[in-house]
XYZ file of C-alpha atoms in Angstrom:
254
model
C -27.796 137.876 13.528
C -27.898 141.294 15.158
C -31.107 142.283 17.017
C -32.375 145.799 16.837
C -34.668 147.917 19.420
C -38.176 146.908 19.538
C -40.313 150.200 20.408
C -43.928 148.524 22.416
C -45.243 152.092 22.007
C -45.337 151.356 18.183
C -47.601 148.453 18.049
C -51.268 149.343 16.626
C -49.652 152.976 16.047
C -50.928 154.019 12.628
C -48.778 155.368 10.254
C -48.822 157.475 7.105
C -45.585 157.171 5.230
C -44.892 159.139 1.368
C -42.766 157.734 -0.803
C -42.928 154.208 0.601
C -42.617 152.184 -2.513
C -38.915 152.278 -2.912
C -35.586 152.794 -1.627
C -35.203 154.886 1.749
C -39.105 155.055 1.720
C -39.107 150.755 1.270
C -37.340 150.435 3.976
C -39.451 152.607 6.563
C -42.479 150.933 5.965
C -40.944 147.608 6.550
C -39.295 148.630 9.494
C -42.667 150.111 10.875
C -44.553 146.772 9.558
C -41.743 144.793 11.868
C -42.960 146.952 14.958
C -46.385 145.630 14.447
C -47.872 149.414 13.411
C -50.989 149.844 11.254
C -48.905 151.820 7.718
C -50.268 153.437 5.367
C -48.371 154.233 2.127
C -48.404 156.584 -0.626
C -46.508 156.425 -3.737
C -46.937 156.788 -7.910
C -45.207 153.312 -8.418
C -47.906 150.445 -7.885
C -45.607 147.770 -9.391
C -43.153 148.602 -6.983
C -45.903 149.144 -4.242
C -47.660 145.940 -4.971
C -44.303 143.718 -4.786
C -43.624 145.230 -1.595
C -46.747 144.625 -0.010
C -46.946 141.036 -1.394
C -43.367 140.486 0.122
C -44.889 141.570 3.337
C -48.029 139.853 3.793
C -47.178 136.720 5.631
C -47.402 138.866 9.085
C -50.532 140.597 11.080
C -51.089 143.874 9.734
C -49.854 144.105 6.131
C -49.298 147.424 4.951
C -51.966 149.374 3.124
C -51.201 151.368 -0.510
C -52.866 154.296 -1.683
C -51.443 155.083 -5.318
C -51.271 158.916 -5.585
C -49.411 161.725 -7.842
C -48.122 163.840 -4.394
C -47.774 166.446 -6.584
C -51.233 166.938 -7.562
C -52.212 168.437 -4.286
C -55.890 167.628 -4.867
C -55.243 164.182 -5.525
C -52.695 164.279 -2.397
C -55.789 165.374 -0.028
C -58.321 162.676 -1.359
C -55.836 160.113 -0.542
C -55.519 161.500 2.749
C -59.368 161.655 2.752
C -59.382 157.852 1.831
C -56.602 156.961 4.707
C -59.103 158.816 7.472
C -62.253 157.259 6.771
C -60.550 154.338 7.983
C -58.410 156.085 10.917
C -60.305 158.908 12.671
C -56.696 159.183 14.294
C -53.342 159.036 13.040
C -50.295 158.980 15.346
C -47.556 159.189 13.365
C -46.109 161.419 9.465
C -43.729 160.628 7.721
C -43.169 162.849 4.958
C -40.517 161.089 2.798
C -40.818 160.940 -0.791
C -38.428 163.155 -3.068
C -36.542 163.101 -6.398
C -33.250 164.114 -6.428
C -32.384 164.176 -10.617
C -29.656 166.591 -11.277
C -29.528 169.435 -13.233
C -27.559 172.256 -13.767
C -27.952 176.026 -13.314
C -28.249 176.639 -17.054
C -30.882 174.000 -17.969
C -33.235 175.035 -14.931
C -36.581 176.829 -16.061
C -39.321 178.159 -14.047
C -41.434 174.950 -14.954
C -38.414 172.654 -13.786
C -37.812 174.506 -10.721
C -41.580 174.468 -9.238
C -41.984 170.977 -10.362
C -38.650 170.114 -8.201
C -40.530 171.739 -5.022
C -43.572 170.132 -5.929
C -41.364 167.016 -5.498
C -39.540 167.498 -2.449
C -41.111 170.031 -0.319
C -44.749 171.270 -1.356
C -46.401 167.690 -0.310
C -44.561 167.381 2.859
C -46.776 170.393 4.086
C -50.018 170.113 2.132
C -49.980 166.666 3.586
C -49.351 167.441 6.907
C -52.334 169.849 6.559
C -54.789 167.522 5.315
C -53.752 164.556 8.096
C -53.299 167.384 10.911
C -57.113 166.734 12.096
C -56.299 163.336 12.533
C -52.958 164.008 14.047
C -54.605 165.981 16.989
C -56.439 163.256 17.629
C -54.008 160.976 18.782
C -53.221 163.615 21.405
C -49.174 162.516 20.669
C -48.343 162.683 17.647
C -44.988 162.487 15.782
C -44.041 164.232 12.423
C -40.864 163.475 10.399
C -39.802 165.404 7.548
C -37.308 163.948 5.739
C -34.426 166.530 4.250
C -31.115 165.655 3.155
C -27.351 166.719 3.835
C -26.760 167.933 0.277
C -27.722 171.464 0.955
C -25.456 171.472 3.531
C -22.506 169.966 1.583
C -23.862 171.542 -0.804
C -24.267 169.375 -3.892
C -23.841 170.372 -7.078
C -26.137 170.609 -10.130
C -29.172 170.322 -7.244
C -30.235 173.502 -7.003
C -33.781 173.186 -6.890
C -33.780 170.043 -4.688
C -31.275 171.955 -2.026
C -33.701 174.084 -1.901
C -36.365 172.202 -1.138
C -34.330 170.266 1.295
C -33.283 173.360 3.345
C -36.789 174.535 3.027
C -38.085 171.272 4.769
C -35.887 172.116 8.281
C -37.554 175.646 8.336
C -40.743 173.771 7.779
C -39.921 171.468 10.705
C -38.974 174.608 13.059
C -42.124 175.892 12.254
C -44.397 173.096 12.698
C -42.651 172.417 15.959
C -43.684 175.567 17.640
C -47.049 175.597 15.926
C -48.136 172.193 16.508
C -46.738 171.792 19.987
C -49.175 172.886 21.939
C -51.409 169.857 20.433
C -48.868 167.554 22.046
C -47.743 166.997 18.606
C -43.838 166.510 17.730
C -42.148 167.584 14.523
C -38.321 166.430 13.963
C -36.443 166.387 10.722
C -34.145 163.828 9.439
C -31.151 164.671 6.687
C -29.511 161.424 5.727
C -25.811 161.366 3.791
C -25.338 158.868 0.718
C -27.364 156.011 1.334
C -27.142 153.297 -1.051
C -30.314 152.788 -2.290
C -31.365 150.637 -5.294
C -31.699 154.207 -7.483
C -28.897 155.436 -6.231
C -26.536 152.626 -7.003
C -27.862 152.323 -10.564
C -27.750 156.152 -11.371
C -25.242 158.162 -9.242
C -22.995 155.583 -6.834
C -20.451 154.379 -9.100
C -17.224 153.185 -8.219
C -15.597 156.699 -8.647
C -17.957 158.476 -6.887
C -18.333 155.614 -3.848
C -14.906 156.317 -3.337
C -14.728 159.893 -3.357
C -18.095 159.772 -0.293
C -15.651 157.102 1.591
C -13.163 159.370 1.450
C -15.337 162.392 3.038
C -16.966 160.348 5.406
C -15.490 159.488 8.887
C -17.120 156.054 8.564
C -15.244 154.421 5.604
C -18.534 152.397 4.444
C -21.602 152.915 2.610
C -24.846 153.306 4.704
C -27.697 151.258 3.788
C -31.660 152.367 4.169
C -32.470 150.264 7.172
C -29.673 152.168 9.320
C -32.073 155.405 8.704
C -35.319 154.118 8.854
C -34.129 152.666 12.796
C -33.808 156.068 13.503
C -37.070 157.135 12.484
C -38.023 154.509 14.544
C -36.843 156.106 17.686
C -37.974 159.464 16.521
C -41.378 157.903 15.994
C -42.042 155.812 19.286
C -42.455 157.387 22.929
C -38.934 156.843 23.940
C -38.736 160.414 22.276
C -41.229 161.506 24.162
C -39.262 164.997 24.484
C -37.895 165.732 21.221
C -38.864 167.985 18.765
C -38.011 170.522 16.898
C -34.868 168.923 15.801
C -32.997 167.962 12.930
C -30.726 164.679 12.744
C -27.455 163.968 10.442
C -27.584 160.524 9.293
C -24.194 160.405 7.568
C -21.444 158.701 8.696
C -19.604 161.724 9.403
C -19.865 163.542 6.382
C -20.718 166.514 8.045
């Protein structure tokens, strides 16, 4: 069995993670449960939250859920409210949840487009803002937005979410500079095709794994627990110095 890094600097770290119920978001906040941190996790899908948890809780620290609509930004701050009255300081953001349903050019209306933002890039800074407080107080703390390669690519029939996801590196950039000063680090993360459970069921099928294959330099699929080792490093004090970046997880795509 292979044996990844273990980070010491992660242990007892708390961590706030979006979108941790499923897929790419899953497989963070086991990852960060593994390095013995205190998570935190948001998400809209308590089934999905409550299995994972339950699948976790034969180890110190089992991850905590706060069920929230990260699109009702009111709702977003009072779970960010909840997770403080608990942690006076938080060391470490992840902001990862995001939708990525396709939809063309013709069929997009205002009402679609804001609630695609709302999805993927409104929450990632309204909930940086309402854990920043926190943040500060660690006196090192780490930020990672999570974006995507498709606006890059670009993908088709995601306009809205390539938005979003180029928005989110701008964010980063910004929050870099601003938040610096505060000892605070903000680093971006675009992954390629990752084969999640959604994925697989609604986009990968044979066709189309073949056609990524053949883009990619690596000529296999990349699973969530290859990105979430990543965040990982981006998370503990071996990256003491980085921020400000953004990181292709893709096999080569790009």
């Amino acid at each position: 069995m292979t044996q990844f890094a273990t980070y010491p600097s992660l242990k007892d770290r708390v961590v706030v993670i979006s979108g941790g119920a499923n897929g790419i978001g899953e497989s963070i906040v086991e990852a960060f449960h593994q390095q013995q941190a205190k998570v935190w996790f948001l998400d809209i899908d308590r089934s999905a939250a409550e299995s994972l948890i339950a699948r976790l809780s034969d180890k110190p620290n089992t991850p905590k859920f706060v069920e929230c609509d990260l699109t009702n930004i009111a709702a977003l701050q009072q779970a960010a409210a909840e997770i403080t009255s608990h942690h006076k300081s938080i060391d470490i953001l992840i902001n990862n949840a995001g939708n990525d349903t396709r939809h063309s050019v013709e069929e997009v209306t205002p009402d679609l487009w804001n609630k695609y933002l709302a999805l993927n890039l409104h929450h990632q800074f309204f909930l940086t803002q309402a854990l920043l407080p926190a943040i500060r107080q660690s006196g090192h703390g780490s930020i990672i937005n999570m974006s995507s390669i498709s606006w890059i690519i670009p993908g088709t029939n995601l306009a809205a979410y390539n938005t979003a996801k180029a928005g989110i590196v701008g964010l980063t950039r910004t929050l870099a500079h601003e938040l610096g000063p505060d000892g605070i680090r903000v680093n971006c993360v675009l992954p390629g095709a990752i084969m999640t459970e959604r994925q697989r069921r609604l986009w990968f099928t044979e066709t189309y794994q073949t056609e990524i294959l053949s883009r990619q330099a690596l000529k296999r699929m990349i699973q969530p627990e290859e990105v979430s080792r990543l965040l990982l490093f981006l998370a503990a004090d071996d990256s003491s110095a980085i921020t400000n970046q953004s990181y292709i997880i893709d096999a080569g795509w790009i």
